[in-house]
GROMACS .gro file of C-alpha atoms in nm:
model
  116
    1MET     CA    1  27.595   1.583  14.068
    2PRO     CA    2  27.907   1.377  14.109
    3VAL     CA    3  27.988   1.219  14.447
    4VAL     CA    4  28.315   1.057  14.544
    5HIS     CA    5  28.313   0.854  14.866
    6THR     CA    6  28.649   0.736  14.995
    7TYR     CA    7  28.684   0.465  15.257
    8CYS     CA    8  29.029   0.388  15.389
    9SER     CA    9  29.154   0.146  15.652
   10ALA     CA   10  29.416   0.400  15.767
   11ARG     CA   11  29.371   0.750  15.906
   12ILE     CA   12  29.306   1.023  15.646
   13SER     CA   13  29.490   1.342  15.752
   14PRO     CA   14  29.337   1.683  15.678
   15GLU     CA   15  29.622   1.739  15.428
   16ALA     CA   16  29.542   1.413  15.251
   17ARG     CA   17  29.173   1.505  15.236
   18GLU     CA   18  29.262   1.834  15.072
   19ALA     CA   19  29.495   1.668  14.820
   20LEU     CA   20  29.234   1.404  14.736
   21LYS     CA   21  28.953   1.661  14.711
   22SER     CA   22  29.166   1.857  14.465
   23ALA     CA   23  29.257   1.548  14.262
   24TYR     CA   24  28.892   1.439  14.246
   25GLY     CA   25  28.788   1.789  14.145
   26SER     CA   26  29.029   1.784  13.856
   27ALA     CA   27  28.967   1.419  13.752
   28ILE     CA   28  28.587   1.452  13.756
   29GLU     CA   29  28.618   1.663  13.442
   30ALA     CA   30  28.700   1.336  13.255
   31ILE     CA   31  28.328   1.256  13.294
   32PRO     CA   32  28.128   1.433  13.023
   33GLY     CA   33  27.943   1.736  13.161
   34LYS     CA   34  28.085   1.710  13.513
   35SER     CA   35  28.294   1.959  13.707
   36GLU     CA   36  28.407   2.038  14.057
   37ALA     CA   37  28.130   2.297  14.090
   38TRP     CA   38  27.880   2.023  14.191
   39LEU     CA   39  28.122   1.767  14.332
   40MET     CA   40  28.060   1.628  14.680
   41CYS     CA   41  28.346   1.438  14.849
   42LEU     CA   42  28.301   1.216  15.155
   43PHE     CA   43  28.587   1.062  15.352
   44GLU     CA   44  28.573   0.777  15.604
   45ASP     CA   45  28.896   0.664  15.764
   46ASP     CA   46  28.990   0.386  16.002
   47ALA     CA   47  28.742   0.163  15.819
   48HIS     CA   48  28.764  -0.210  15.880
   49ILE     CA   49  28.867  -0.324  15.532
   50TYR     CA   50  29.003  -0.670  15.450
   51PHE     CA   51  29.151  -0.735  15.108
   52ALA     CA   52  29.198  -1.102  15.018
   53GLY     CA   53  29.121  -1.182  15.382
   54ASP     CA   54  29.410  -0.960  15.507
   55ASP     CA   55  29.397  -0.631  15.694
   56SER     CA   56  29.770  -0.597  15.767
   57GLU     CA   57  29.830  -0.336  15.495
   58PRO     CA   58  29.627  -0.021  15.419
   59CYS     CA   59  29.334  -0.063  15.175
   60ALA     CA   60  29.096   0.180  15.018
   61TYR     CA   61  28.759   0.162  14.844
   62VAL     CA   62  28.634   0.460  14.644
   63GLU     CA   63  28.279   0.495  14.509
   64VAL     CA   64  28.215   0.740  14.228
   65GLY     CA   65  27.856   0.818  14.140
   66VAL     CA   66  27.718   1.067  13.888
   67PHE     CA   67  27.386   1.194  13.767
   68ALA     CA   68  27.367   1.138  13.390
   69ARG     CA   69  27.088   1.107  13.135
   70SER     CA   70  27.276   0.831  12.955
   71GLU     CA   71  27.547   0.579  13.030
   72VAL     CA   72  27.892   0.721  13.094
   73PRO     CA   73  28.157   0.594  12.849
   74ALA     CA   74  28.408   0.347  12.989
   75SER     CA   75  28.692   0.568  12.868
   76ALA     CA   76  28.576   0.841  13.110
   77TRP     CA   77  28.591   0.604  13.406
   78GLU     CA   78  28.933   0.482  13.288
   79ALA     CA   79  29.067   0.838  13.274
   80PHE     CA   80  28.941   0.906  13.624
   81THR     CA   81  29.112   0.594  13.756
   82GLU     CA   82  29.442   0.685  13.588
   83ARG     CA   83  29.432   1.038  13.734
   84VAL     CA   84  29.340   0.955  14.095
   85THR     CA   85  29.515   0.625  14.162
   86PRO     CA   86  29.864   0.778  14.210
   87VAL     CA   87  29.721   1.045  14.440
   88ILE     CA   88  29.530   0.794  14.650
   89SER     CA   89  29.837   0.576  14.675
   90ARG     CA   90  30.065   0.862  14.774
   91GLU     CA   91  29.828   1.037  15.015
   92LEU     CA   92  29.682   0.732  15.190
   93GLY     CA   93  29.981   0.493  15.167
   94VAL     CA   94  29.767   0.241  14.980
   95ASP     CA   95  29.935   0.022  14.724
   96PRO     CA   96  29.730   0.040  14.399
   97SER     CA   97  29.683  -0.338  14.417
   98ARG     CA   98  29.485  -0.283  14.739
   99LEU     CA   99  29.251  -0.020  14.594
  100TYR     CA  100  28.910  -0.066  14.437
  101ILE     CA  101  28.725   0.211  14.260
  102ARG     CA  102  28.358   0.150  14.184
  103TYR     CA  103  28.166   0.356  13.930
  104GLY     CA  104  27.799   0.414  13.881
  105TRP     CA  105  27.555   0.655  13.722
  106THR     CA  106  27.190   0.723  13.772
  107PRO     CA  107  26.930   0.911  13.566
  108SER     CA  108  26.760   1.027  13.890
  109PHE     CA  109  26.921   1.255  14.150
  110GLY     CA  110  26.770   1.456  14.431
  111TRP     CA  111  26.883   1.804  14.526
  112ASN     CA  112  26.726   2.102  14.700
  113GLY     CA  113  26.403   1.918  14.777
  114ALA     CA  114  26.338   1.791  14.423
  115ASN     CA  115  26.474   1.552  14.163
  116PHE     CA  116  26.644   1.627  13.838
   0.00000   0.00000   0.00000
């Protein structure tokens, strides 16, 4: 049950959403046991984001959450970051220095009226 939630201070075009969705779908496989088959992607654009007190340049914040029975290895998160950062930068016009990616995992996840 991976979820990738992208917030961007600029507009996210339909084409950019498709490119990001595809990149996330491929990159999620860096996380043990995860695939695009269960991936949910959320996109919020025109968000009011300040980085270092400045909103004059585009910024993005991406949250990645997964259902896992044990902690996800740091190397998996690192691989995800390496794969998606160039795509986020290109598609959203966000310099990598103005991008944060936050990772988290949980042993509890609800779906279809019940929890795993």
